[in-house]
Amino acid sequence: MASLTRILCSILFTISLVSSLASAQLSANFYASSCPNVQTLVRTATNQAVSNQPRQGASILRLFFHDCFVNGCDGSVLLDDVSGFTGEKTANPNRNSARGFDVIDTIKTSVEAACNATVSCADILALSARDSVVALGGPSWTVLLGRRDARTASLSAANAQIPAPTSSLSTLLSMFSSKGLNARDMTALSGGHTIGQAQCTNFRGHIYNDTNINAAFRTTRQANCPASGGNTNLAPLDIQSPNQFGNNYYQNLVNQRGLLHSDQELFNGGSTDAQVRSYSNSNAAFLSDFTAAMIKMGNISPLTGTNGEIRRNCRLRN
């Protein structure tokens, strides 16, 4: 009898373990039954937002990156500060620069109307990031779903774990490595800077102090980014095609026309030079590696199963 009890306990433990492991895995068809139209709803709203303002595409892609790099892809970056709770929006990498929250709000409202309390904000952000890239002419990929939303956020982690525009190559490699992303992933993901804009305060040091910069490009950028003042003046991260997703970013780096210090570090006599040159010569190689790296980044420490919650309002915990 005791032997039978042990066998039954062992079987139950195995079933529980398998169930637990299964719940921790993301799936492409996670909402197939519970919210079959979620991808159409997200795509429609994202396309409308990017059509109205192409820069929104880069902003949403950046939001997803900033979400995943702070304690995993859990929607924590979307939380507002409220009495007794401090989120990540006022962290140095996000303060006065993170955008696209209103787009996610609009999508969430649409999804909630169709599938109440079913789809997480974290998954909506992951889908919208993909759809933003596609809307700007970039590649598509299968977004794995099933993330749940965090009930916590970390201002200190956001300040410490998101790479700064002044980062050296060694710092970039180390910070990406800490998230399970290798040098190839880092170089490919940096290509997200083929779209969007940056504020003068983030590239002033590069255009005034660095020597690894094209002289004509330096002059062009200094025209709208003075040595002092004008901190919020904008410049395209990719001077060739800021609203078109492609490999021009890498061609710019080869020609020393990277806007940020951290951009140009990828092609500055270091270990990533060869990868940058490869992407500059082959858009297909870049797009292939970018999609693989985005899927990999989207798998960073998601909350699944019974962890976290499904927020009804992406800005607030339930």
PDB file of C-alpha atoms in Angstrom:
ATOM      1  CA  MET A   1       0.000   0.000   0.000  1.00  0.00           C
ATOM      2  CA  ALA A   2       2.801   2.348   0.918  1.00  0.00           C
ATOM      3  CA  SER A   3       4.531   1.462  -2.344  1.00  0.00           C
ATOM      4  CA  LEU A   4       1.336   2.220  -4.294  1.00  0.00           C
ATOM      5  CA  THR A   5       0.987   5.547  -2.495  1.00  0.00           C
ATOM      6  CA  ARG A   6       4.531   6.485  -3.428  1.00  0.00           C
ATOM      7  CA  ILE A   7       3.879   5.586  -7.069  1.00  0.00           C
ATOM      8  CA  LEU A   8       0.691   7.650  -7.140  1.00  0.00           C
ATOM      9  CA  CYS A   9       2.480  10.587  -5.520  1.00  0.00           C
ATOM     10  CA  SER A  10       5.264  10.297  -8.074  1.00  0.00           C
ATOM     11  CA  ILE A  11       2.756  10.291 -10.932  1.00  0.00           C
ATOM     12  CA  LEU A  12       0.923  13.298  -9.527  1.00  0.00           C
ATOM     13  CA  PHE A  13       4.223  15.163  -9.073  1.00  0.00           C
ATOM     14  CA  THR A  14       5.225  14.410 -12.663  1.00  0.00           C
ATOM     15  CA  ILE A  15       1.847  15.627 -13.976  1.00  0.00           C
ATOM     16  CA  SER A  16       2.164  18.781 -11.875  1.00  0.00           C
ATOM     17  CA  LEU A  17       5.715  19.390 -13.113  1.00  0.00           C
ATOM     18  CA  VAL A  18       4.753  18.918 -16.762  1.00  0.00           C
ATOM     19  CA  SER A  19       1.773  21.224 -16.293  1.00  0.00           C
ATOM     20  CA  SER A  20       3.975  23.832 -14.652  1.00  0.00           C
ATOM     21  CA  LEU A  21       6.545  23.648 -17.438  1.00  0.00           C
ATOM     22  CA  ALA A  22       3.838  23.883 -20.076  1.00  0.00           C
ATOM     23  CA  SER A  23       2.356  26.979 -18.447  1.00  0.00           C
ATOM     24  CA  ALA A  24       5.771  28.625 -18.485  1.00  0.00           C
ATOM     25  CA  GLN A  25       6.043  28.294 -22.252  1.00  0.00           C
ATOM     26  CA  LEU A  26       4.815  30.927 -24.642  1.00  0.00           C
ATOM     27  CA  SER A  27       2.765  29.812 -27.623  1.00  0.00           C
ATOM     28  CA  ALA A  28       1.903  31.307 -31.001  1.00  0.00           C
ATOM     29  CA  ASN A  29      -1.739  30.201 -30.639  1.00  0.00           C
ATOM     30  CA  PHE A  30      -2.206  31.055 -26.963  1.00  0.00           C
ATOM     31  CA  TYR A  31      -5.373  33.095 -27.633  1.00  0.00           C
ATOM     32  CA  ALA A  32      -6.725  30.898 -30.441  1.00  0.00           C
ATOM     33  CA  SER A  33      -9.839  30.039 -28.433  1.00  0.00           C
ATOM     34  CA  SER A  34     -10.060  32.813 -25.838  1.00  0.00           C
ATOM     35  CA  CYS A  35      -9.501  35.793 -28.164  1.00  0.00           C
ATOM     36  CA  PRO A  36      -9.110  34.628 -31.779  1.00  0.00           C
ATOM     37  CA  ASN A  37      -9.208  38.158 -33.269  1.00  0.00           C
ATOM     38  CA  VAL A  38      -6.554  39.694 -31.004  1.00  0.00           C
ATOM     39  CA  GLN A  39      -3.860  39.878 -33.676  1.00  0.00           C
ATOM     40  CA  THR A  40      -6.209  41.599 -36.129  1.00  0.00           C
ATOM     41  CA  LEU A  41      -7.300  44.091 -33.478  1.00  0.00           C
ATOM     42  CA  VAL A  42      -3.719  44.945 -32.534  1.00  0.00           C
ATOM     43  CA  ARG A  43      -2.580  45.189 -36.148  1.00  0.00           C
ATOM     44  CA  THR A  44      -5.442  47.463 -37.180  1.00  0.00           C
ATOM     45  CA  ALA A  45      -4.885  49.923 -34.332  1.00  0.00           C
ATOM     46  CA  THR A  46      -1.100  49.875 -34.745  1.00  0.00           C
ATOM     47  CA  ASN A  47      -1.325  50.508 -38.481  1.00  0.00           C
ATOM     48  CA  GLN A  48      -3.639  53.449 -37.862  1.00  0.00           C
ATOM     49  CA  ALA A  49      -1.278  54.970 -35.275  1.00  0.00           C
ATOM     50  CA  VAL A  50       1.796  54.569 -37.493  1.00  0.00           C
ATOM     51  CA  SER A  51      -0.085  55.911 -40.500  1.00  0.00           C
ATOM     52  CA  ASN A  52      -1.034  59.004 -38.509  1.00  0.00           C
ATOM     53  CA  GLN A  53       2.517  59.470 -37.213  1.00  0.00           C
ATOM     54  CA  PRO A  54       5.288  57.184 -38.524  1.00  0.00           C
ATOM     55  CA  ARG A  55       7.495  57.970 -35.509  1.00  0.00           C
ATOM     56  CA  GLN A  56       5.038  56.035 -33.344  1.00  0.00           C
ATOM     57  CA  GLY A  57       6.347  52.817 -34.863  1.00  0.00           C
ATOM     58  CA  ALA A  58       9.832  53.406 -33.506  1.00  0.00           C
ATOM     59  CA  SER A  59       8.418  54.548 -30.171  1.00  0.00           C
ATOM     60  CA  ILE A  60       6.446  51.336 -29.678  1.00  0.00           C
ATOM     61  CA  LEU A  61       9.417  49.182 -30.698  1.00  0.00           C
ATOM     62  CA  ARG A  62      11.516  51.085 -28.143  1.00  0.00           C
ATOM     63  CA  LEU A  63       8.854  50.570 -25.451  1.00  0.00           C
ATOM     64  CA  PHE A  64       9.014  46.806 -25.995  1.00  0.00           C
ATOM     65  CA  PHE A  65      12.817  46.859 -25.710  1.00  0.00           C
ATOM     66  CA  HIS A  66      12.673  48.912 -22.509  1.00  0.00           C
ATOM     67  CA  ASP A  67      10.023  46.586 -21.109  1.00  0.00           C
ATOM     68  CA  CYS A  68      11.937  43.373 -21.778  1.00  0.00           C
ATOM     69  CA  PHE A  69      15.237  44.683 -20.428  1.00  0.00           C
ATOM     70  CA  VAL A  70      13.779  45.431 -16.993  1.00  0.00           C
ATOM     71  CA  ASN A  71      12.828  42.198 -15.230  1.00  0.00           C
ATOM     72  CA  GLY A  72      11.547  40.630 -18.435  1.00  0.00           C
ATOM     73  CA  CYS A  73       8.731  41.270 -20.922  1.00  0.00           C
ATOM     74  CA  ASP A  74       5.993  41.855 -18.368  1.00  0.00           C
ATOM     75  CA  GLY A  75       4.386  45.185 -19.248  1.00  0.00           C
ATOM     76  CA  SER A  76       5.980  46.912 -16.267  1.00  0.00           C
ATOM     77  CA  VAL A  77       7.113  49.888 -18.380  1.00  0.00           C
ATOM     78  CA  LEU A  78       3.452  50.770 -18.989  1.00  0.00           C
ATOM     79  CA  LEU A  79       2.580  51.349 -15.319  1.00  0.00           C
ATOM     80  CA  ASP A  80       1.946  54.905 -14.140  1.00  0.00           C
ATOM     81  CA  ASP A  81       3.220  56.275 -10.864  1.00  0.00           C
ATOM     82  CA  VAL A  82       0.432  56.447  -8.282  1.00  0.00           C
ATOM     83  CA  SER A  83       0.320  57.079  -4.563  1.00  0.00           C
ATOM     84  CA  GLY A  84       2.466  54.433  -2.895  1.00  0.00           C
ATOM     85  CA  PHE A  85       3.794  53.024  -6.180  1.00  0.00           C
ATOM     86  CA  THR A  86       6.672  54.186  -8.379  1.00  0.00           C
ATOM     87  CA  GLY A  87       6.903  52.802 -11.882  1.00  0.00           C
ATOM     88  CA  GLU A  88       9.614  52.979 -14.554  1.00  0.00           C
ATOM     89  CA  LYS A  89       8.369  55.927 -16.626  1.00  0.00           C
ATOM     90  CA  THR A  90      10.514  58.459 -14.740  1.00  0.00           C
ATOM     91  CA  ALA A  91      13.721  56.411 -15.059  1.00  0.00           C
ATOM     92  CA  ASN A  92      16.467  58.207 -16.981  1.00  0.00           C
ATOM     93  CA  PRO A  93      16.029  56.126 -20.187  1.00  0.00           C
ATOM     94  CA  ASN A  94      12.249  56.799 -20.207  1.00  0.00           C
ATOM     95  CA  ARG A  95      11.677  60.215 -18.688  1.00  0.00           C
ATOM     96  CA  ASN A  96      10.392  62.702 -21.275  1.00  0.00           C
ATOM     97  CA  SER A  97      11.332  60.339 -24.097  1.00  0.00           C
ATOM     98  CA  ALA A  98       9.314  57.103 -23.857  1.00  0.00           C
ATOM     99  CA  ARG A  99       6.279  57.408 -26.137  1.00  0.00           C
ATOM    100  CA  GLY A 100       3.439  55.304 -27.496  1.00  0.00           C
ATOM    101  CA  PHE A 101       1.585  54.701 -24.229  1.00  0.00           C
ATOM    102  CA  ASP A 102      -1.585  56.197 -25.684  1.00  0.00           C
ATOM    103  CA  VAL A 103      -1.378  53.807 -28.635  1.00  0.00           C
ATOM    104  CA  ILE A 104      -1.200  50.829 -26.279  1.00  0.00           C
ATOM    105  CA  ASP A 105      -4.152  52.281 -24.328  1.00  0.00           C
ATOM    106  CA  THR A 106      -6.208  52.485 -27.533  1.00  0.00           C
ATOM    107  CA  ILE A 107      -5.353  48.913 -28.487  1.00  0.00           C
ATOM    108  CA  LYS A 108      -6.141  47.655 -24.987  1.00  0.00           C
ATOM    109  CA  THR A 109      -9.569  49.320 -25.065  1.00  0.00           C
ATOM    110  CA  SER A 110     -10.328  47.616 -28.376  1.00  0.00           C
ATOM    111  CA  VAL A 111      -9.127  44.228 -27.159  1.00  0.00           C
ATOM    112  CA  GLU A 112     -11.000  44.502 -23.857  1.00  0.00           C
ATOM    113  CA  ALA A 113     -14.223  45.206 -25.739  1.00  0.00           C
ATOM    114  CA  ALA A 114     -13.766  41.970 -27.663  1.00  0.00           C
ATOM    115  CA  CYS A 115     -12.180  39.766 -24.993  1.00  0.00           C
ATOM    116  CA  ASN A 116     -12.628  41.067 -21.479  1.00  0.00           C
ATOM    117  CA  ALA A 117      -9.747  40.449 -19.030  1.00  0.00           C
ATOM    118  CA  THR A 118      -8.100  37.939 -21.369  1.00  0.00           C
ATOM    119  CA  VAL A 119      -5.123  39.467 -23.204  1.00  0.00           C
ATOM    120  CA  SER A 120      -2.211  40.918 -21.247  1.00  0.00           C
ATOM    121  CA  CYS A 121      -0.748  44.342 -21.857  1.00  0.00           C
ATOM    122  CA  ALA A 122       2.646  42.638 -22.173  1.00  0.00           C
ATOM    123  CA  ASP A 123       1.382  40.588 -25.117  1.00  0.00           C
ATOM    124  CA  ILE A 124      -0.308  43.602 -26.697  1.00  0.00           C
ATOM    125  CA  LEU A 125       3.013  45.471 -26.556  1.00  0.00           C
ATOM    126  CA  ALA A 126       4.877  42.515 -28.079  1.00  0.00           C
ATOM    127  CA  LEU A 127       2.380  42.280 -30.944  1.00  0.00           C
ATOM    128  CA  SER A 128       2.296  46.025 -31.543  1.00  0.00           C
ATOM    129  CA  ALA A 129       6.106  46.170 -31.694  1.00  0.00           C
ATOM    130  CA  ARG A 130       6.076  43.541 -34.457  1.00  0.00           C
ATOM    131  CA  ASP A 131       3.250  45.262 -36.302  1.00  0.00           C
ATOM    132  CA  SER A 132       5.023  48.629 -36.040  1.00  0.00           C
ATOM    133  CA  VAL A 133       8.068  47.201 -37.779  1.00  0.00           C
ATOM    134  CA  VAL A 134       5.904  45.677 -40.506  1.00  0.00           C
ATOM    135  CA  ALA A 135       3.992  48.953 -40.970  1.00  0.00           C
ATOM    136  CA  LEU A 136       7.295  50.695 -41.723  1.00  0.00           C
ATOM    137  CA  GLY A 137       8.346  48.143 -44.326  1.00  0.00           C
ATOM    138  CA  GLY A 138      10.183  45.739 -42.056  1.00  0.00           C
ATOM    139  CA  PRO A 139       9.910  41.974 -41.610  1.00  0.00           C
ATOM    140  CA  SER A 140       7.207  40.038 -39.819  1.00  0.00           C
ATOM    141  CA  TRP A 141       7.693  37.203 -37.361  1.00  0.00           C
ATOM    142  CA  THR A 142       5.610  34.899 -35.213  1.00  0.00           C
ATOM    143  CA  VAL A 143       5.068  36.515 -31.819  1.00  0.00           C
ATOM    144  CA  LEU A 144       4.875  33.928 -29.071  1.00  0.00           C
ATOM    145  CA  LEU A 145       2.124  34.802 -26.594  1.00  0.00           C
ATOM    146  CA  GLY A 146       0.964  33.974 -23.094  1.00  0.00           C
ATOM    147  CA  ARG A 147       2.779  36.631 -21.062  1.00  0.00           C
ATOM    148  CA  ARG A 148       1.054  38.010 -18.001  1.00  0.00           C
ATOM    149  CA  ASP A 149       1.382  41.499 -16.581  1.00  0.00           C
ATOM    150  CA  ALA A 150       3.610  42.448 -13.676  1.00  0.00           C
ATOM    151  CA  ARG A 151       2.146  43.929 -10.535  1.00  0.00           C
ATOM    152  CA  THR A 152       5.516  45.509  -9.798  1.00  0.00           C
ATOM    153  CA  ALA A 153       8.009  47.756 -11.560  1.00  0.00           C
ATOM    154  CA  SER A 154      11.560  48.855 -10.797  1.00  0.00           C
ATOM    155  CA  LEU A 155      12.793  52.392 -11.262  1.00  0.00           C
ATOM    156  CA  SER A 156      16.291  51.394 -10.135  1.00  0.00           C
ATOM    157  CA  ALA A 157      16.454  48.443 -12.552  1.00  0.00           C
ATOM    158  CA  ALA A 158      15.309  50.648 -15.419  1.00  0.00           C
ATOM    159  CA  ASN A 159      18.089  53.101 -14.604  1.00  0.00           C
ATOM    160  CA  ALA A 160      20.686  50.339 -14.359  1.00  0.00           C
ATOM    161  CA  GLN A 161      19.727  47.774 -16.998  1.00  0.00           C
ATOM    162  CA  ILE A 162      18.771  49.769 -20.109  1.00  0.00           C
ATOM    163  CA  PRO A 163      21.883  50.736 -22.122  1.00  0.00           C
ATOM    164  CA  ALA A 164      22.611  54.453 -22.286  1.00  0.00           C
ATOM    165  CA  PRO A 165      23.374  56.293 -25.559  1.00  0.00           C
ATOM    166  CA  THR A 166      26.863  56.939 -24.177  1.00  0.00           C
ATOM    167  CA  SER A 167      27.619  53.225 -23.697  1.00  0.00           C
ATOM    168  CA  SER A 168      30.871  51.700 -24.903  1.00  0.00           C
ATOM    169  CA  LEU A 169      30.922  48.510 -26.951  1.00  0.00           C
ATOM    170  CA  SER A 170      32.085  46.468 -23.957  1.00  0.00           C
ATOM    171  CA  THR A 171      29.215  47.837 -21.866  1.00  0.00           C
ATOM    172  CA  LEU A 172      26.688  47.070 -24.583  1.00  0.00           C
ATOM    173  CA  LEU A 173      27.962  43.513 -24.968  1.00  0.00           C
ATOM    174  CA  SER A 174      27.881  42.976 -21.212  1.00  0.00           C
ATOM    175  CA  MET A 175      24.383  44.392 -20.737  1.00  0.00           C
ATOM    176  CA  PHE A 176      22.921  42.343 -23.581  1.00  0.00           C
ATOM    177  CA  SER A 177      24.752  39.241 -22.405  1.00  0.00           C
ATOM    178  CA  SER A 178      23.155  39.604 -18.977  1.00  0.00           C
ATOM    179  CA  LYS A 179      19.795  39.184 -20.730  1.00  0.00           C
ATOM    180  CA  GLY A 180      20.904  36.081 -22.634  1.00  0.00           C
ATOM    181  CA  LEU A 181      21.549  37.969 -25.871  1.00  0.00           C
ATOM    182  CA  ASN A 182      24.880  37.503 -27.659  1.00  0.00           C
ATOM    183  CA  ALA A 183      26.927  39.924 -29.759  1.00  0.00           C
ATOM    184  CA  ARG A 184      25.069  38.981 -32.944  1.00  0.00           C
ATOM    185  CA  ASP A 185      21.714  39.575 -31.251  1.00  0.00           C
ATOM    186  CA  MET A 186      22.893  42.923 -29.911  1.00  0.00           C
ATOM    187  CA  THR A 187      24.167  44.090 -33.277  1.00  0.00           C
ATOM    188  CA  ALA A 188      20.955  43.036 -35.018  1.00  0.00           C
ATOM    189  CA  LEU A 189      18.655  44.560 -32.398  1.00  0.00           C
ATOM    190  CA  SER A 190      20.564  47.836 -32.595  1.00  0.00           C
ATOM    191  CA  GLY A 191      19.274  47.978 -36.158  1.00  0.00           C
ATOM    192  CA  GLY A 192      15.971  49.053 -34.651  1.00  0.00           C
ATOM    193  CA  HIS A 193      17.607  52.477 -34.855  1.00  0.00           C
ATOM    194  CA  THR A 194      16.953  52.406 -38.571  1.00  0.00           C
ATOM    195  CA  ILE A 195      13.681  54.129 -37.595  1.00  0.00           C
ATOM    196  CA  GLY A 196      12.847  56.887 -35.160  1.00  0.00           C
ATOM    197  CA  GLN A 197      14.514  59.980 -33.741  1.00  0.00           C
ATOM    198  CA  ALA A 198      16.659  60.981 -30.783  1.00  0.00           C
ATOM    199  CA  GLN A 199      16.865  64.111 -28.667  1.00  0.00           C
ATOM    200  CA  CYS A 200      19.877  66.396 -28.877  1.00  0.00           C
ATOM    201  CA  THR A 201      20.785  65.714 -25.256  1.00  0.00           C
ATOM    202  CA  ASN A 202      21.425  62.073 -26.192  1.00  0.00           C
ATOM    203  CA  PHE A 203      23.788  62.708 -29.102  1.00  0.00           C
ATOM    204  CA  ARG A 204      25.423  66.030 -28.207  1.00  0.00           C
ATOM    205  CA  GLY A 205      28.500  64.365 -26.732  1.00  0.00           C
ATOM    206  CA  HIS A 206      29.051  62.325 -29.877  1.00  0.00           C
ATOM    207  CA  ILE A 207      28.814  65.213 -32.347  1.00  0.00           C
ATOM    208  CA  TYR A 208      30.952  67.599 -30.308  1.00  0.00           C
ATOM    209  CA  ASN A 209      33.482  65.376 -28.531  1.00  0.00           C
ATOM    210  CA  ASP A 210      34.033  62.180 -30.524  1.00  0.00           C
ATOM    211  CA  THR A 211      36.467  61.895 -33.406  1.00  0.00           C
ATOM    212  CA  ASN A 212      34.974  58.821 -35.108  1.00  0.00           C
ATOM    213  CA  ILE A 213      32.368  60.853 -36.958  1.00  0.00           C
ATOM    214  CA  ASN A 214      32.000  62.029 -40.545  1.00  0.00           C
ATOM    215  CA  ALA A 215      32.811  65.768 -40.719  1.00  0.00           C
ATOM    216  CA  ALA A 216      29.861  66.718 -42.932  1.00  0.00           C
ATOM    217  CA  PHE A 217      27.507  64.670 -40.782  1.00  0.00           C
ATOM    218  CA  ARG A 218      28.863  66.375 -37.658  1.00  0.00           C
ATOM    219  CA  THR A 219      28.166  69.809 -39.169  1.00  0.00           C
ATOM    220  CA  THR A 220      24.648  68.798 -40.201  1.00  0.00           C
ATOM    221  CA  ARG A 221      23.778  67.542 -36.753  1.00  0.00           C
ATOM    222  CA  GLN A 222      25.334  70.498 -34.921  1.00  0.00           C
ATOM    223  CA  ALA A 223      23.025  72.821 -36.893  1.00  0.00           C
ATOM    224  CA  ASN A 224      20.032  71.736 -34.805  1.00  0.00           C
ATOM    225  CA  CYS A 225      21.847  70.583 -31.672  1.00  0.00           C
ATOM    226  CA  PRO A 226      23.861  73.471 -30.167  1.00  0.00           C
ATOM    227  CA  ALA A 227      26.637  72.929 -27.665  1.00  0.00           C
ATOM    228  CA  SER A 228      24.220  74.095 -24.989  1.00  0.00           C
ATOM    229  CA  GLY A 229      20.444  74.371 -25.031  1.00  0.00           C
ATOM    230  CA  GLY A 230      18.026  72.725 -27.424  1.00  0.00           C
ATOM    231  CA  ASN A 231      18.083  69.493 -25.451  1.00  0.00           C
ATOM    232  CA  THR A 232      14.819  68.215 -26.893  1.00  0.00           C
ATOM    233  CA  ASN A 233      15.602  69.064 -30.527  1.00  0.00           C
ATOM    234  CA  LEU A 234      15.171  65.937 -32.626  1.00  0.00           C
ATOM    235  CA  ALA A 235      17.301  64.274 -35.292  1.00  0.00           C
ATOM    236  CA  PRO A 236      16.695  61.006 -37.174  1.00  0.00           C
ATOM    237  CA  LEU A 237      18.649  58.009 -35.908  1.00  0.00           C
ATOM    238  CA  ASP A 238      19.004  56.963 -39.545  1.00  0.00           C
ATOM    239  CA  ILE A 239      19.616  60.038 -41.686  1.00  0.00           C
ATOM    240  CA  GLN A 240      18.771  58.166 -44.897  1.00  0.00           C
ATOM    241  CA  SER A 241      15.375  56.638 -44.111  1.00  0.00           C
ATOM    242  CA  PRO A 242      13.997  57.332 -40.610  1.00  0.00           C
ATOM    243  CA  ASN A 243      10.539  56.021 -41.533  1.00  0.00           C
ATOM    244  CA  GLN A 244      11.603  52.971 -43.543  1.00  0.00           C
ATOM    245  CA  PHE A 245      12.857  49.809 -41.885  1.00  0.00           C
ATOM    246  CA  GLY A 246      16.021  48.472 -43.539  1.00  0.00           C
ATOM    247  CA  ASN A 247      19.800  48.211 -43.392  1.00  0.00           C
ATOM    248  CA  ASN A 248      20.672  51.869 -44.104  1.00  0.00           C
ATOM    249  CA  TYR A 249      21.515  52.206 -40.409  1.00  0.00           C
ATOM    250  CA  TYR A 250      24.519  49.922 -40.885  1.00  0.00           C
ATOM    251  CA  GLN A 251      25.614  51.703 -44.042  1.00  0.00           C
ATOM    252  CA  ASN A 252      25.621  54.892 -42.012  1.00  0.00           C
ATOM    253  CA  LEU A 253      27.814  53.282 -39.352  1.00  0.00           C
ATOM    254  CA  VAL A 254      30.340  52.142 -41.961  1.00  0.00           C
ATOM    255  CA  ASN A 255      30.485  55.770 -43.125  1.00  0.00           C
ATOM    256  CA  GLN A 256      30.776  57.096 -39.548  1.00  0.00           C
ATOM    257  CA  ARG A 257      27.327  58.618 -39.579  1.00  0.00           C
ATOM    258  CA  GLY A 258      25.893  56.954 -36.488  1.00  0.00           C
ATOM    259  CA  LEU A 259      23.894  59.467 -34.465  1.00  0.00           C
ATOM    260  CA  LEU A 260      24.566  58.128 -30.975  1.00  0.00           C
ATOM    261  CA  HIS A 261      27.934  57.339 -29.448  1.00  0.00           C
ATOM    262  CA  SER A 262      26.587  53.840 -28.711  1.00  0.00           C
ATOM    263  CA  ASP A 263      25.586  53.419 -32.366  1.00  0.00           C
ATOM    264  CA  GLN A 264      29.017  54.249 -33.746  1.00  0.00           C
ATOM    265  CA  GLU A 265      30.637  51.972 -31.153  1.00  0.00           C
ATOM    266  CA  LEU A 266      29.330  49.044 -33.205  1.00  0.00           C
ATOM    267  CA  PHE A 267      31.702  50.031 -36.013  1.00  0.00           C
ATOM    268  CA  ASN A 268      34.780  51.467 -34.420  1.00  0.00           C
ATOM    269  CA  GLY A 269      37.541  48.896 -34.802  1.00  0.00           C
ATOM    270  CA  GLY A 270      35.918  46.412 -32.434  1.00  0.00           C
ATOM    271  CA  SER A 271      34.522  42.890 -32.440  1.00  0.00           C
ATOM    272  CA  THR A 272      31.210  43.804 -34.089  1.00  0.00           C
ATOM    273  CA  ASP A 273      32.715  45.543 -37.134  1.00  0.00           C
ATOM    274  CA  ALA A 274      32.420  42.480 -39.358  1.00  0.00           C
ATOM    275  CA  GLN A 275      28.771  41.940 -38.457  1.00  0.00           C
ATOM    276  CA  VAL A 276      27.943  45.590 -39.157  1.00  0.00           C
ATOM    277  CA  ARG A 277      29.666  45.408 -42.529  1.00  0.00           C
ATOM    278  CA  SER A 278      27.782  42.196 -43.345  1.00  0.00           C
ATOM    279  CA  TYR A 279      24.435  43.839 -42.569  1.00  0.00           C
ATOM    280  CA  SER A 280      25.402  46.946 -44.509  1.00  0.00           C
ATOM    281  CA  ASN A 281      25.906  44.751 -47.577  1.00  0.00           C
ATOM    282  CA  SER A 282      22.885  42.498 -47.101  1.00  0.00           C
ATOM    283  CA  ASN A 283      19.467  43.700 -46.026  1.00  0.00           C
ATOM    284  CA  ALA A 284      18.262  40.088 -46.048  1.00  0.00           C
ATOM    285  CA  ALA A 285      20.928  39.041 -43.539  1.00  0.00           C
ATOM    286  CA  PHE A 286      19.977  41.905 -41.243  1.00  0.00           C
ATOM    287  CA  LEU A 287      16.241  41.222 -41.411  1.00  0.00           C
ATOM    288  CA  SER A 288      16.752  37.516 -40.773  1.00  0.00           C
ATOM    289  CA  ASP A 289      18.919  38.097 -37.703  1.00  0.00           C
ATOM    290  CA  PHE A 290      16.709  40.924 -36.445  1.00  0.00           C
ATOM    291  CA  THR A 291      13.583  38.751 -36.421  1.00  0.00           C
ATOM    292  CA  ALA A 292      15.429  35.924 -34.647  1.00  0.00           C
ATOM    293  CA  ALA A 293      16.771  38.337 -32.037  1.00  0.00           C
ATOM    294  CA  MET A 294      13.335  39.916 -31.484  1.00  0.00           C
ATOM    295  CA  ILE A 295      11.825  36.493 -30.774  1.00  0.00           C
ATOM    296  CA  LYS A 296      14.700  35.744 -28.417  1.00  0.00           C
ATOM    297  CA  MET A 297      14.315  39.080 -26.623  1.00  0.00           C
ATOM    298  CA  GLY A 298      10.574  38.515 -26.299  1.00  0.00           C
ATOM    299  CA  ASN A 299      11.316  35.358 -24.319  1.00  0.00           C
ATOM    300  CA  ILE A 300      13.207  37.185 -21.551  1.00  0.00           C
ATOM    301  CA  SER A 301      11.678  36.117 -18.211  1.00  0.00           C
ATOM    302  CA  PRO A 302       7.963  36.338 -19.063  1.00  0.00           C
ATOM    303  CA  LEU A 303       5.390  35.927 -16.322  1.00  0.00           C
ATOM    304  CA  THR A 304       3.182  32.939 -17.177  1.00  0.00           C
ATOM    305  CA  GLY A 305       0.710  30.576 -15.613  1.00  0.00           C
ATOM    306  CA  THR A 306      -0.676  32.070 -12.409  1.00  0.00           C
ATOM    307  CA  ASN A 307       2.082  34.642 -11.993  1.00  0.00           C
ATOM    308  CA  GLY A 308       1.220  38.308 -12.436  1.00  0.00           C
ATOM    309  CA  GLU A 309      -2.205  39.312 -13.714  1.00  0.00           C
ATOM    310  CA  ILE A 310      -4.153  40.408 -16.797  1.00  0.00           C
ATOM    311  CA  ARG A 311      -4.459  44.168 -16.360  1.00  0.00           C
ATOM    312  CA  ARG A 312      -7.702  45.776 -17.471  1.00  0.00           C
ATOM    313  CA  ASN A 313      -5.930  49.126 -17.719  1.00  0.00           C
ATOM    314  CA  CYS A 314      -2.311  48.920 -18.858  1.00  0.00           C
ATOM    315  CA  ARG A 315      -1.373  51.937 -16.734  1.00  0.00           C
ATOM    316  CA  LEU A 316      -2.670  50.544 -13.446  1.00  0.00           C
ATOM    317  CA  ARG A 317      -2.521  47.360 -11.454  1.00  0.00           C
ATOM    318  CA  ASN A 318      -5.915  45.720 -11.015  1.00  0.00           C
TER     319      ASN A 318
END
